[in-house]
mmCIF file of C-alpha atoms in Angstrom:
data_model
loop_
_atom_site.group_PDB
_atom_site.id
_atom_site.type_symbol
_atom_site.label_atom_id
_atom_site.label_comp_id
_atom_site.label_asym_id
_atom_site.label_seq_id
_atom_site.Cartn_x
_atom_site.Cartn_y
_atom_site.Cartn_z
ATOM 1 C CA UNK X 18 2.444 -17.587 -0.149
ATOM 2 C CA UNK X 19 0.945 -14.134 -0.735
ATOM 3 C CA UNK X 20 4.130 -13.060 -2.592
ATOM 4 C CA UNK X 21 3.918 -16.137 -4.818
ATOM 5 C CA UNK X 22 0.290 -15.456 -5.681
ATOM 6 C CA UNK X 23 1.090 -11.824 -6.459
ATOM 7 C CA UNK X 24 3.930 -12.858 -8.765
ATOM 8 C CA UNK X 25 1.719 -15.332 -10.639
ATOM 9 C CA UNK X 26 -1.027 -12.728 -11.034
ATOM 10 C CA UNK X 27 1.422 -10.149 -12.418
ATOM 11 C CA UNK X 28 2.860 -12.729 -14.847
ATOM 12 C CA UNK X 29 -0.620 -13.625 -16.088
ATOM 13 C CA UNK X 30 -1.522 -9.994 -16.580
ATOM 14 C CA UNK X 31 1.634 -9.410 -18.605
ATOM 15 C CA UNK X 32 0.786 -12.373 -20.823
ATOM 16 C CA UNK X 33 -2.397 -10.686 -21.957
ATOM 17 C CA UNK X 34 -0.904 -7.274 -22.659
ATOM 18 C CA UNK X 35 -1.649 -6.503 -26.319
ATOM 19 C CA UNK X 36 1.542 -5.722 -28.235
ATOM 20 C CA UNK X 37 1.916 -2.342 -29.851
ATOM 21 C CA UNK X 38 0.449 -1.995 -33.339
ATOM 22 C CA UNK X 39 2.927 -1.806 -36.221
ATOM 23 C CA UNK X 40 4.227 1.650 -37.074
ATOM 24 C CA UNK X 41 3.230 3.404 -40.263
ATOM 25 C CA UNK X 42 -0.035 4.116 -42.074
ATOM 26 C CA UNK X 43 -2.743 1.465 -42.356
ATOM 27 C CA UNK X 44 -2.287 -0.520 -45.575
ATOM 28 C CA UNK X 45 -5.053 -2.092 -47.656
ATOM 29 C CA UNK X 46 -4.255 -5.521 -46.209
ATOM 30 C CA UNK X 47 -4.571 -4.192 -42.630
ATOM 31 C CA UNK X 48 -7.698 -2.244 -43.459
ATOM 32 C CA UNK X 49 -9.479 -5.437 -44.473
ATOM 33 C CA UNK X 50 -9.245 -6.699 -40.890
ATOM 34 C CA UNK X 51 -11.397 -3.887 -39.444
ATOM 35 C CA UNK X 52 -14.403 -6.186 -39.168
ATOM 36 C CA UNK X 53 -12.314 -8.644 -37.187
ATOM 37 C CA UNK X 54 -11.201 -5.854 -34.848
ATOM 38 C CA UNK X 55 -14.796 -4.859 -34.319
ATOM 39 C CA UNK X 56 -15.558 -8.446 -33.354
ATOM 40 C CA UNK X 57 -12.847 -8.324 -30.726
ATOM 41 C CA UNK X 58 -10.356 -10.627 -32.470
ATOM 42 C CA UNK X 59 -7.267 -9.628 -34.438
ATOM 43 C CA UNK X 60 -5.310 -12.580 -35.948
ATOM 44 C CA UNK X 61 -2.058 -10.577 -35.891
ATOM 45 C CA UNK X 62 -2.273 -9.806 -32.169
ATOM 46 C CA UNK X 63 -1.752 -11.763 -28.958
ATOM 47 C CA UNK X 64 0.928 -14.149 -27.806
ATOM 48 C CA UNK X 65 -0.601 -16.887 -29.974
ATOM 49 C CA UNK X 66 -1.170 -14.729 -33.047
ATOM 50 C CA UNK X 67 -2.284 -16.814 -36.026
ATOM 51 C CA UNK X 68 -0.834 -14.333 -38.531
ATOM 52 C CA UNK X 69 2.338 -12.245 -38.279
ATOM 53 C CA UNK X 70 3.117 -8.933 -39.956
ATOM 54 C CA UNK X 71 5.918 -8.260 -42.407
ATOM 55 C CA UNK X 72 8.220 -5.232 -42.642
ATOM 56 C CA UNK X 73 5.484 -3.297 -44.413
ATOM 57 C CA UNK X 74 2.968 -3.987 -41.705
ATOM 58 C CA UNK X 75 0.921 -6.353 -43.899
ATOM 59 C CA UNK X 76 -0.409 -9.718 -42.789
ATOM 60 C CA UNK X 77 2.235 -12.393 -43.286
ATOM 61 C CA UNK X 78 2.369 -16.112 -42.556
ATOM 62 C CA UNK X 79 5.849 -17.438 -41.868
ATOM 63 C CA UNK X 80 5.620 -20.123 -44.564
ATOM 64 C CA UNK X 81 8.849 -20.527 -46.533
ATOM 65 C CA UNK X 82 7.560 -23.163 -48.969
ATOM 66 C CA UNK X 83 4.563 -21.895 -50.944
ATOM 67 C CA UNK X 84 3.342 -24.401 -53.578
ATOM 68 C CA UNK X 85 1.080 -21.737 -55.098
ATOM 69 C CA UNK X 86 4.162 -20.078 -56.615
ATOM 70 C CA UNK X 87 4.238 -22.941 -59.137
ATOM 71 C CA UNK X 88 0.583 -22.308 -60.008
ATOM 72 C CA UNK X 89 0.657 -18.523 -60.374
ATOM 73 C CA UNK X 90 0.306 -18.379 -64.181
ATOM 74 C CA UNK X 91 -0.581 -20.530 -67.164
ATOM 75 C CA UNK X 92 3.042 -20.470 -68.259
ATOM 76 C CA UNK X 93 4.341 -21.699 -64.924
ATOM 77 C CA UNK X 94 1.621 -24.345 -64.635
ATOM 78 C CA UNK X 95 2.453 -25.752 -68.065
ATOM 79 C CA UNK X 96 6.164 -25.723 -67.236
ATOM 80 C CA UNK X 97 5.731 -28.018 -64.213
ATOM 81 C CA UNK X 98 2.820 -30.163 -65.459
ATOM 82 C CA UNK X 99 3.326 -33.832 -64.632
ATOM 83 C CA UNK X 100 0.705 -35.429 -66.882
ATOM 84 C CA UNK X 101 -0.177 -34.876 -70.532
ATOM 85 C CA UNK X 102 -3.100 -35.873 -72.737
ATOM 86 C CA UNK X 103 -3.005 -36.109 -76.528
ATOM 87 C CA UNK X 104 -5.482 -37.479 -79.111
ATOM 88 C CA UNK X 105 -3.083 -40.389 -79.627
ATOM 89 C CA UNK X 106 -3.855 -41.550 -76.072
ATOM 90 C CA UNK X 107 -7.520 -42.042 -77.022
ATOM 91 C CA UNK X 108 -9.286 -45.028 -78.603
ATOM 92 C CA UNK X 109 -12.705 -44.484 -80.178
ATOM 93 C CA UNK X 110 -15.287 -47.281 -79.779
ATOM 94 C CA UNK X 111 -17.582 -47.629 -82.800
ATOM 95 C CA UNK X 112 -20.862 -49.546 -82.844
ATOM 96 C CA UNK X 113 -21.678 -51.206 -86.165
ATOM 97 C CA UNK X 114 -24.765 -52.923 -87.554
ATOM 98 C CA UNK X 115 -26.391 -54.191 -90.756
ATOM 99 C CA UNK X 116 -30.034 -54.140 -89.722
ATOM 100 C CA UNK X 117 -30.614 -51.339 -92.243
ATOM 101 C CA UNK X 118 -28.767 -48.828 -94.387
ATOM 102 C CA UNK X 119 -29.345 -46.157 -91.758
ATOM 103 C CA UNK X 120 -27.192 -44.744 -88.997
ATOM 104 C CA UNK X 121 -29.294 -45.448 -85.900
ATOM 105 C CA UNK X 122 -28.947 -43.107 -82.881
ATOM 106 C CA UNK X 123 -28.639 -44.800 -79.482
ATOM 107 C CA UNK X 124 -31.194 -43.179 -77.172
ATOM 108 C CA UNK X 125 -29.305 -43.867 -73.937
ATOM 109 C CA UNK X 126 -26.025 -42.577 -75.407
ATOM 110 C CA UNK X 127 -26.749 -39.166 -76.980
ATOM 111 C CA UNK X 128 -24.314 -38.444 -79.770
ATOM 112 C CA UNK X 129 -23.524 -42.131 -80.373
ATOM 113 C CA UNK X 130 -25.045 -44.348 -83.076
ATOM 114 C CA UNK X 131 -24.996 -47.783 -84.593
ATOM 115 C CA UNK X 132 -23.072 -47.157 -87.792
ATOM 116 C CA UNK X 133 -23.295 -48.802 -91.168
ATOM 117 C CA UNK X 134 -19.983 -50.067 -92.456
ATOM 118 C CA UNK X 135 -19.746 -47.079 -94.791
ATOM 119 C CA UNK X 136 -20.380 -44.540 -92.025
ATOM 120 C CA UNK X 137 -17.968 -46.462 -89.769
ATOM 121 C CA UNK X 138 -15.182 -45.777 -92.279
ATOM 122 C CA UNK X 139 -16.086 -42.081 -92.246
ATOM 123 C CA UNK X 140 -15.890 -42.068 -88.458
ATOM 124 C CA UNK X 141 -12.422 -43.565 -88.610
ATOM 125 C CA UNK X 142 -11.311 -40.990 -91.184
ATOM 126 C CA UNK X 143 -12.666 -38.192 -88.990
ATOM 127 C CA UNK X 144 -10.807 -39.483 -85.952
ATOM 128 C CA UNK X 145 -7.558 -39.968 -87.865
ATOM 129 C CA UNK X 146 -7.706 -36.385 -89.134
ATOM 130 C CA UNK X 147 -7.907 -35.190 -85.517
ATOM 131 C CA UNK X 148 -5.047 -37.376 -84.279
ATOM 132 C CA UNK X 149 -7.106 -40.254 -82.861
ATOM 133 C CA UNK X 150 -5.296 -43.292 -84.209
ATOM 134 C CA UNK X 151 -7.017 -46.238 -82.486
ATOM 135 C CA UNK X 152 -10.511 -47.687 -82.840
ATOM 136 C CA UNK X 153 -12.382 -50.646 -81.377
ATOM 137 C CA UNK X 154 -15.387 -52.204 -83.106
ATOM 138 C CA UNK X 155 -18.532 -53.554 -81.427
ATOM 139 C CA UNK X 156 -21.200 -55.327 -83.538
ATOM 140 C CA UNK X 157 -24.938 -55.380 -83.085
ATOM 141 C CA UNK X 158 -25.761 -58.884 -84.326
ATOM 142 C CA UNK X 159 -29.237 -59.871 -85.656
ATOM 143 C CA UNK X 160 -31.171 -62.203 -83.384
ATOM 144 C CA UNK X 161 -31.459 -64.870 -86.058
ATOM 145 C CA UNK X 162 -27.659 -65.293 -86.028
ATOM 146 C CA UNK X 163 -27.403 -65.698 -82.252
ATOM 147 C CA UNK X 164 -26.895 -69.141 -80.683
ATOM 148 C CA UNK X 165 -25.674 -70.491 -77.375
ATOM 149 C CA UNK X 166 -22.326 -71.488 -78.908
ATOM 150 C CA UNK X 167 -22.110 -68.133 -80.735
ATOM 151 C CA UNK X 168 -20.656 -69.683 -83.893
ATOM 152 C CA UNK X 169 -21.271 -66.455 -85.818
ATOM 153 C CA UNK X 170 -18.398 -64.880 -83.880
ATOM 154 C CA UNK X 171 -15.830 -66.595 -86.111
ATOM 155 C CA UNK X 172 -17.687 -66.369 -89.437
ATOM 156 C CA UNK X 173 -15.077 -64.967 -91.881
ATOM 157 C CA UNK X 174 -17.897 -63.260 -93.765
ATOM 158 C CA UNK X 175 -19.408 -61.826 -90.578
ATOM 159 C CA UNK X 176 -19.799 -58.146 -89.885
ATOM 160 C CA UNK X 177 -16.613 -57.688 -87.837
ATOM 161 C CA UNK X 178 -14.111 -59.304 -90.251
ATOM 162 C CA UNK X 179 -15.578 -57.314 -93.130
ATOM 163 C CA UNK X 180 -15.536 -54.128 -91.057
ATOM 164 C CA UNK X 181 -11.880 -54.641 -90.117
ATOM 165 C CA UNK X 182 -10.919 -55.197 -93.748
ATOM 166 C CA UNK X 183 -12.787 -52.059 -94.832
ATOM 167 C CA UNK X 184 -11.098 -49.877 -92.209
ATOM 168 C CA UNK X 185 -7.620 -51.185 -93.027
ATOM 169 C CA UNK X 186 -8.226 -50.677 -96.759
ATOM 170 C CA UNK X 187 -9.421 -47.090 -96.281
ATOM 171 C CA UNK X 188 -7.048 -46.104 -93.450
ATOM 172 C CA UNK X 189 -4.029 -48.428 -93.402
ATOM 173 C CA UNK X 190 -2.404 -46.482 -90.560
ATOM 174 C CA UNK X 191 -5.407 -46.824 -88.247
ATOM 175 C CA UNK X 192 -4.967 -49.212 -85.315
ATOM 176 C CA UNK X 193 -7.980 -51.519 -85.216
ATOM 177 C CA UNK X 194 -8.985 -53.556 -82.182
ATOM 178 C CA UNK X 195 -11.827 -56.045 -81.996
ATOM 179 C CA UNK X 196 -13.848 -57.253 -79.037
ATOM 180 C CA UNK X 197 -13.367 -60.930 -78.206
ATOM 181 C CA UNK X 198 -16.418 -62.250 -76.322
ATOM 182 C CA UNK X 199 -19.511 -64.262 -77.102
ATOM 183 C CA UNK X 200 -22.249 -62.016 -75.708
ATOM 184 C CA UNK X 201 -23.053 -60.064 -78.929
ATOM 185 C CA UNK X 202 -23.520 -63.420 -80.708
ATOM 186 C CA UNK X 203 -25.173 -65.337 -77.855
ATOM 187 C CA UNK X 204 -28.889 -66.008 -77.564
ATOM 188 C CA UNK X 205 -28.226 -66.214 -73.800
ATOM 189 C CA UNK X 206 -26.742 -62.720 -73.581
ATOM 190 C CA UNK X 207 -23.682 -63.983 -71.730
ATOM 191 C CA UNK X 208 -19.965 -63.810 -72.483
ATOM 192 C CA UNK X 209 -19.653 -67.573 -72.575
ATOM 193 C CA UNK X 210 -21.423 -70.789 -73.452
ATOM 194 C CA UNK X 211 -24.240 -71.661 -71.038
ATOM 195 C CA UNK X 212 -24.751 -75.260 -69.903
ATOM 196 C CA UNK X 213 -27.179 -76.181 -67.138
ATOM 197 C CA UNK X 214 -27.508 -72.533 -66.189
ATOM 198 C CA UNK X 215 -23.747 -72.032 -65.777
ATOM 199 C CA UNK X 216 -21.266 -70.156 -67.930
ATOM 200 C CA UNK X 217 -18.627 -72.753 -68.783
ATOM 201 C CA UNK X 218 -15.032 -71.628 -68.953
ATOM 202 C CA UNK X 219 -12.895 -73.881 -71.157
ATOM 203 C CA UNK X 220 -15.437 -74.567 -73.907
ATOM 204 C CA UNK X 221 -15.947 -70.836 -74.173
ATOM 205 C CA UNK X 222 -12.206 -70.299 -74.625
ATOM 206 C CA UNK X 223 -12.232 -72.717 -77.563
ATOM 207 C CA UNK X 224 -14.747 -70.438 -79.309
ATOM 208 C CA UNK X 225 -12.786 -67.313 -78.365
ATOM 209 C CA UNK X 226 -9.658 -68.737 -79.991
ATOM 210 C CA UNK X 227 -11.547 -69.241 -83.244
ATOM 211 C CA UNK X 228 -12.923 -65.710 -83.013
ATOM 212 C CA UNK X 229 -9.497 -64.149 -82.404
ATOM 213 C CA UNK X 230 -7.868 -65.989 -85.303
ATOM 214 C CA UNK X 231 -10.751 -64.970 -87.574
ATOM 215 C CA UNK X 232 -10.297 -61.297 -86.683
ATOM 216 C CA UNK X 233 -6.523 -61.511 -87.033
ATOM 217 C CA UNK X 234 -6.912 -62.961 -90.535
ATOM 218 C CA UNK X 235 -9.140 -59.997 -91.411
ATOM 219 C CA UNK X 236 -6.379 -57.567 -90.423
ATOM 220 C CA UNK X 237 -7.029 -56.660 -86.779
ATOM 221 C CA UNK X 238 -4.037 -55.113 -85.028
ATOM 222 C CA UNK X 239 -5.250 -56.065 -81.553
ATOM 223 C CA UNK X 240 -7.860 -58.379 -80.105
ATOM 224 C CA UNK X 241 -9.497 -57.461 -76.819
ATOM 225 C CA UNK X 242 -10.806 -60.394 -74.785
ATOM 226 C CA UNK X 243 -13.550 -58.934 -72.577
ATOM 227 C CA UNK X 244 -15.059 -62.239 -71.467
ATOM 228 C CA UNK X 245 -13.163 -62.710 -68.152
ATOM 229 C CA UNK X 246 -12.753 -66.478 -68.581
ATOM 230 C CA UNK X 247 -9.797 -67.933 -66.657
ATOM 231 C CA UNK X 248 -6.789 -68.710 -68.852
ATOM 232 C CA UNK X 249 -8.105 -67.178 -72.037
ATOM 233 C CA UNK X 250 -5.149 -64.831 -72.636
ATOM 234 C CA UNK X 251 -2.623 -67.653 -72.765
ATOM 235 C CA UNK X 252 -4.887 -69.706 -75.034
ATOM 236 C CA UNK X 253 -5.437 -66.767 -77.384
ATOM 237 C CA UNK X 254 -1.697 -66.083 -77.561
ATOM 238 C CA UNK X 255 -0.990 -69.688 -78.464
ATOM 239 C CA UNK X 256 -3.784 -69.731 -81.065
ATOM 240 C CA UNK X 257 -2.614 -66.515 -82.729
ATOM 241 C CA UNK X 258 1.017 -67.584 -82.752
ATOM 242 C CA UNK X 259 0.185 -71.030 -84.113
ATOM 243 C CA UNK X 260 -1.619 -69.419 -87.046
ATOM 244 C CA UNK X 261 1.270 -67.054 -87.794
ATOM 245 C CA UNK X 262 -0.247 -63.917 -86.204
ATOM 246 C CA UNK X 263 2.634 -63.173 -83.862
ATOM 247 C CA UNK X 264 2.289 -59.430 -84.548
ATOM 248 C CA UNK X 265 -1.359 -59.265 -83.448
ATOM 249 C CA UNK X 266 -1.496 -57.895 -79.916
ATOM 250 C CA UNK X 267 -3.806 -58.689 -77.021
ATOM 251 C CA UNK X 268 -5.418 -55.904 -75.004
ATOM 252 C CA UNK X 269 -6.771 -57.936 -72.130
ATOM 253 C CA UNK X 270 -9.744 -56.782 -70.100
ATOM 254 C CA UNK X 271 -7.865 -57.813 -66.976
ATOM 255 C CA UNK X 272 -9.961 -56.018 -64.367
ATOM 256 C CA UNK X 273 -13.485 -55.960 -65.734
ATOM 257 C CA UNK X 274 -15.972 -55.473 -62.943
ATOM 258 C CA UNK X 275 -19.588 -56.634 -62.676
ATOM 259 C CA UNK X 276 -20.716 -53.043 -62.870
ATOM 260 C CA UNK X 277 -23.988 -51.148 -63.119
ATOM 261 C CA UNK X 278 -22.295 -48.698 -65.524
ATOM 262 C CA UNK X 279 -22.730 -50.890 -68.635
ATOM 263 C CA UNK X 280 -26.449 -50.417 -69.274
ATOM 264 C CA UNK X 281 -26.304 -48.045 -72.265
ATOM 265 C CA UNK X 282 -23.646 -50.204 -73.963
ATOM 266 C CA UNK X 283 -25.933 -53.225 -73.713
ATOM 267 C CA UNK X 284 -28.720 -51.124 -75.214
ATOM 268 C CA UNK X 285 -26.427 -50.329 -78.135
ATOM 269 C CA UNK X 286 -25.673 -53.995 -78.833
ATOM 270 C CA UNK X 287 -28.974 -55.457 -77.627
ATOM 271 C CA UNK X 288 -26.894 -57.771 -75.449
ATOM 272 C CA UNK X 289 -28.436 -57.653 -71.983
ATOM 273 C CA UNK X 290 -28.037 -60.969 -70.101
ATOM 274 C CA UNK X 291 -30.868 -63.344 -70.897
ATOM 275 C CA UNK X 292 -30.905 -64.479 -67.272
ATOM 276 C CA UNK X 293 -29.188 -63.599 -64.025
ATOM 277 C CA UNK X 294 -26.103 -61.415 -64.053
ATOM 278 C CA UNK X 295 -22.387 -61.698 -64.856
ATOM 279 C CA UNK X 296 -21.038 -61.887 -61.328
ATOM 280 C CA UNK X 297 -19.651 -65.425 -61.650
ATOM 281 C CA UNK X 298 -17.031 -64.255 -64.136
ATOM 282 C CA UNK X 299 -16.732 -60.463 -63.879
ATOM 283 C CA UNK X 300 -15.043 -59.087 -60.772
ATOM 284 C CA UNK X 301 -16.708 -57.990 -57.552
ATOM 285 C CA UNK X 302 -16.650 -54.150 -57.320
ATOM 286 C CA UNK X 303 -15.665 -54.517 -53.654
ATOM 287 C CA UNK X 304 -12.330 -56.146 -54.517
ATOM 288 C CA UNK X 305 -9.112 -54.342 -55.382
ATOM 289 C CA UNK X 306 -6.405 -56.912 -54.636
ATOM 290 C CA UNK X 307 -8.139 -59.391 -56.907
ATOM 291 C CA UNK X 308 -7.411 -57.079 -59.840
ATOM 292 C CA UNK X 309 -3.693 -57.522 -59.202
ATOM 293 C CA UNK X 310 -4.106 -61.296 -59.409
ATOM 294 C CA UNK X 311 -5.919 -60.994 -62.745
ATOM 295 C CA UNK X 312 -3.435 -58.474 -64.145
ATOM 296 C CA UNK X 313 -0.340 -60.451 -63.215
ATOM 297 C CA UNK X 314 -1.838 -63.633 -64.646
ATOM 298 C CA UNK X 315 -2.673 -61.916 -67.938
ATOM 299 C CA UNK X 316 0.793 -60.394 -68.149
ATOM 300 C CA UNK X 317 2.386 -63.804 -67.576
ATOM 301 C CA UNK X 318 0.118 -65.368 -70.216
ATOM 302 C CA UNK X 319 1.273 -62.950 -72.921
ATOM 303 C CA UNK X 320 -1.015 -59.909 -72.828
ATOM 304 C CA UNK X 321 0.437 -56.795 -74.471
ATOM 305 C CA UNK X 322 -1.782 -54.315 -72.615
ATOM 306 C CA UNK X 323 -4.039 -54.584 -69.571
ATOM 307 C CA UNK X 324 -7.420 -52.900 -69.267
ATOM 308 C CA UNK X 325 -9.502 -51.683 -66.332
ATOM 309 C CA UNK X 326 -13.257 -51.340 -66.845
ATOM 310 C CA UNK X 327 -15.188 -49.206 -65.827
ATOM 311 C CA UNK X 328 -13.003 -46.135 -65.524
ATOM 312 C CA UNK X 329 -13.608 -43.280 -63.085
ATOM 313 C CA UNK X 330 -14.955 -45.406 -60.180
ATOM 314 C CA UNK X 331 -11.861 -47.619 -60.495
ATOM 315 C CA UNK X 332 -9.005 -45.103 -60.690
ATOM 316 C CA UNK X 333 -7.537 -46.759 -57.605
ATOM 317 C CA UNK X 334 -7.405 -50.074 -59.464
ATOM 318 C CA UNK X 335 -5.620 -48.430 -62.393
ATOM 319 C CA UNK X 336 -3.012 -47.094 -59.978
ATOM 320 C CA UNK X 337 -2.614 -50.455 -58.208
ATOM 321 C CA UNK X 338 -1.980 -52.235 -61.497
ATOM 322 C CA UNK X 339 0.282 -49.448 -62.755
ATOM 323 C CA UNK X 340 2.428 -49.831 -59.627
ATOM 324 C CA UNK X 341 2.610 -53.616 -60.040
ATOM 325 C CA UNK X 342 2.909 -54.339 -63.764
ATOM 326 C CA UNK X 343 5.098 -52.639 -66.376
ATOM 327 C CA UNK X 344 2.811 -53.286 -69.357
ATOM 328 C CA UNK X 345 0.790 -50.402 -70.841
ATOM 329 C CA UNK X 346 -2.544 -49.834 -69.091
ATOM 330 C CA UNK X 347 -5.833 -49.059 -70.827
ATOM 331 C CA UNK X 348 -8.882 -47.626 -69.076
ATOM 332 C CA UNK X 349 -12.420 -47.849 -70.442
ATOM 333 C CA UNK X 350 -14.522 -44.728 -69.878
ATOM 334 C CA UNK X 351 -17.723 -46.723 -70.190
ATOM 335 C CA UNK X 352 -21.199 -45.984 -71.488
ATOM 336 C CA UNK X 353 -22.772 -45.230 -68.109
ATOM 337 C CA UNK X 354 -20.073 -42.676 -67.328
ATOM 338 C CA UNK X 355 -20.563 -41.118 -70.766
ATOM 339 C CA UNK X 356 -24.358 -41.030 -70.374
ATOM 340 C CA UNK X 357 -24.156 -39.311 -66.976
ATOM 341 C CA UNK X 358 -21.970 -36.523 -68.333
ATOM 342 C CA UNK X 359 -24.289 -36.101 -71.316
ATOM 343 C CA UNK X 360 -27.331 -35.921 -69.044
ATOM 344 C CA UNK X 361 -25.696 -33.349 -66.777
ATOM 345 C CA UNK X 362 -24.612 -31.278 -69.757
ATOM 346 C CA UNK X 363 -28.082 -31.360 -71.309
ATOM 347 C CA UNK X 364 -29.509 -30.088 -68.024
ATOM 348 C CA UNK X 365 -26.913 -27.336 -67.910
ATOM 349 C CA UNK X 366 -25.534 -28.671 -64.633
ATOM 350 C CA UNK X 367 -21.968 -29.288 -65.855
ATOM 351 C CA UNK X 368 -19.613 -27.840 -68.466
ATOM 352 C CA UNK X 369 -19.350 -30.835 -70.798
ATOM 353 C CA UNK X 370 -16.041 -29.919 -72.427
ATOM 354 C CA UNK X 371 -14.336 -29.032 -69.145
ATOM 355 C CA UNK X 372 -15.538 -32.096 -67.262
ATOM 356 C CA UNK X 373 -14.628 -34.486 -70.091
ATOM 357 C CA UNK X 374 -11.095 -33.149 -70.493
ATOM 358 C CA UNK X 375 -10.609 -33.233 -66.708
ATOM 359 C CA UNK X 376 -11.871 -36.809 -66.574
ATOM 360 C CA UNK X 377 -9.536 -37.952 -69.338
ATOM 361 C CA UNK X 378 -6.596 -36.226 -67.669
ATOM 362 C CA UNK X 379 -7.449 -38.021 -64.417
ATOM 363 C CA UNK X 380 -7.201 -41.368 -66.207
ATOM 364 C CA UNK X 381 -3.735 -40.412 -67.393
ATOM 365 C CA UNK X 382 -2.695 -39.204 -63.934
ATOM 366 C CA UNK X 383 -3.872 -42.491 -62.397
ATOM 367 C CA UNK X 384 -1.560 -44.371 -64.765
ATOM 368 C CA UNK X 385 -3.543 -45.130 -67.924
ATOM 369 C CA UNK X 386 -1.620 -45.005 -71.189
ATOM 370 C CA UNK X 387 -4.678 -45.548 -73.394
ATOM 371 C CA UNK X 388 -8.248 -44.400 -72.777
ATOM 372 C CA UNK X 389 -11.204 -45.989 -74.540
ATOM 373 C CA UNK X 390 -13.841 -43.260 -74.600
ATOM 374 C CA UNK X 391 -16.891 -42.337 -76.624
ATOM 375 C CA UNK X 392 -15.617 -38.772 -76.352
ATOM 376 C CA UNK X 393 -12.393 -39.545 -78.258
ATOM 377 C CA UNK X 394 -13.077 -37.517 -81.401
ATOM 378 C CA UNK X 395 -14.923 -34.784 -79.480
ATOM 379 C CA UNK X 396 -12.012 -34.387 -77.078
ATOM 380 C CA UNK X 397 -9.547 -34.335 -79.956
ATOM 381 C CA UNK X 398 -11.619 -31.665 -81.700
ATOM 382 C CA UNK X 399 -11.675 -29.538 -78.548
ATOM 383 C CA UNK X 400 -7.890 -29.783 -78.340
ATOM 384 C CA UNK X 401 -7.540 -28.760 -81.976
ATOM 385 C CA UNK X 402 -10.006 -25.889 -81.564
ATOM 386 C CA UNK X 403 -7.877 -24.521 -78.734
ATOM 387 C CA UNK X 404 -4.741 -24.858 -80.840
ATOM 388 C CA UNK X 405 -3.379 -27.215 -78.232
ATOM 389 C CA UNK X 406 -3.094 -30.856 -79.217
ATOM 390 C CA UNK X 407 -1.351 -31.725 -75.973
ATOM 391 C CA UNK X 408 -3.123 -30.838 -72.730
#
């Protein structure tokens, strides 16, 4: 027994014998570990050394695959980049009004305004010159034109049809999309007709069909139903086709969530709900699988693109839909997201340009083909300023 104990003791002592230090002079890499030596720990020493040493006596980790090699310079990073962003991926929302002949700044969205029809055309021309080719129009409608049935939404002499015609006359190559929903025209502030305190589905769709055909006749390239009524995409497709507008596309707001991020947008259009909220028709933010149901239904009903709204908080939803449906995906970088970046930038807490371009790239990485963003022309200008129209 005593011999066994002696053998075990000798073996244990040998295990803690510090190996000889590497030959040669101390290099800069080894010199930096002097503080660690003073503390009684040297990562390159001991039987369980965390770090080895190479032939030069420098610290070395036996890691054959080193992903940082593909990040070591701007040239290498650009060579292996997986995702790209160009101005053509961006769609600029434009708020329009006829309350006065003035461009009216929107307090909760610094840098954004309600435009007159003349200034709207100038905004489109500015975007086109920078490579932004797509625009979506949102009207601020006077209260005296608002009703529960929102009949103003399909007035051929209304603000949106005239705006579409003006844009197409001035910039024929611009892609113009219009919003299809009743809330800007509703005295109830909801996306549908209200009866007995409920937003009714099928009667609302009847109005939406009239609205879509009206906008198509004015020259819209796409209509964007944002109402979230069940079955509206199929009805709109049939209505457009029946009236000969087979080339007019549908960008469906497939996964539009009942979000707290819409506040500044509703300020811009003066379209806050007159009562309650929109949770009976917009999606629950807690649900992801439900977005797949909506997206696959819209695709089957004839949508040409599918949209997720809001954007950054729902990147996972963009990816889920991208992995399920082959149609192009649009993401809406909404007013609340825009306002938060603006507020942070005004406080000096964030680099506005850097954070915006990173955000837009993240949309693309998640699977978005098109990004609706109030930063569209700003982002395009930043790309041009850097001499790089493809990030």
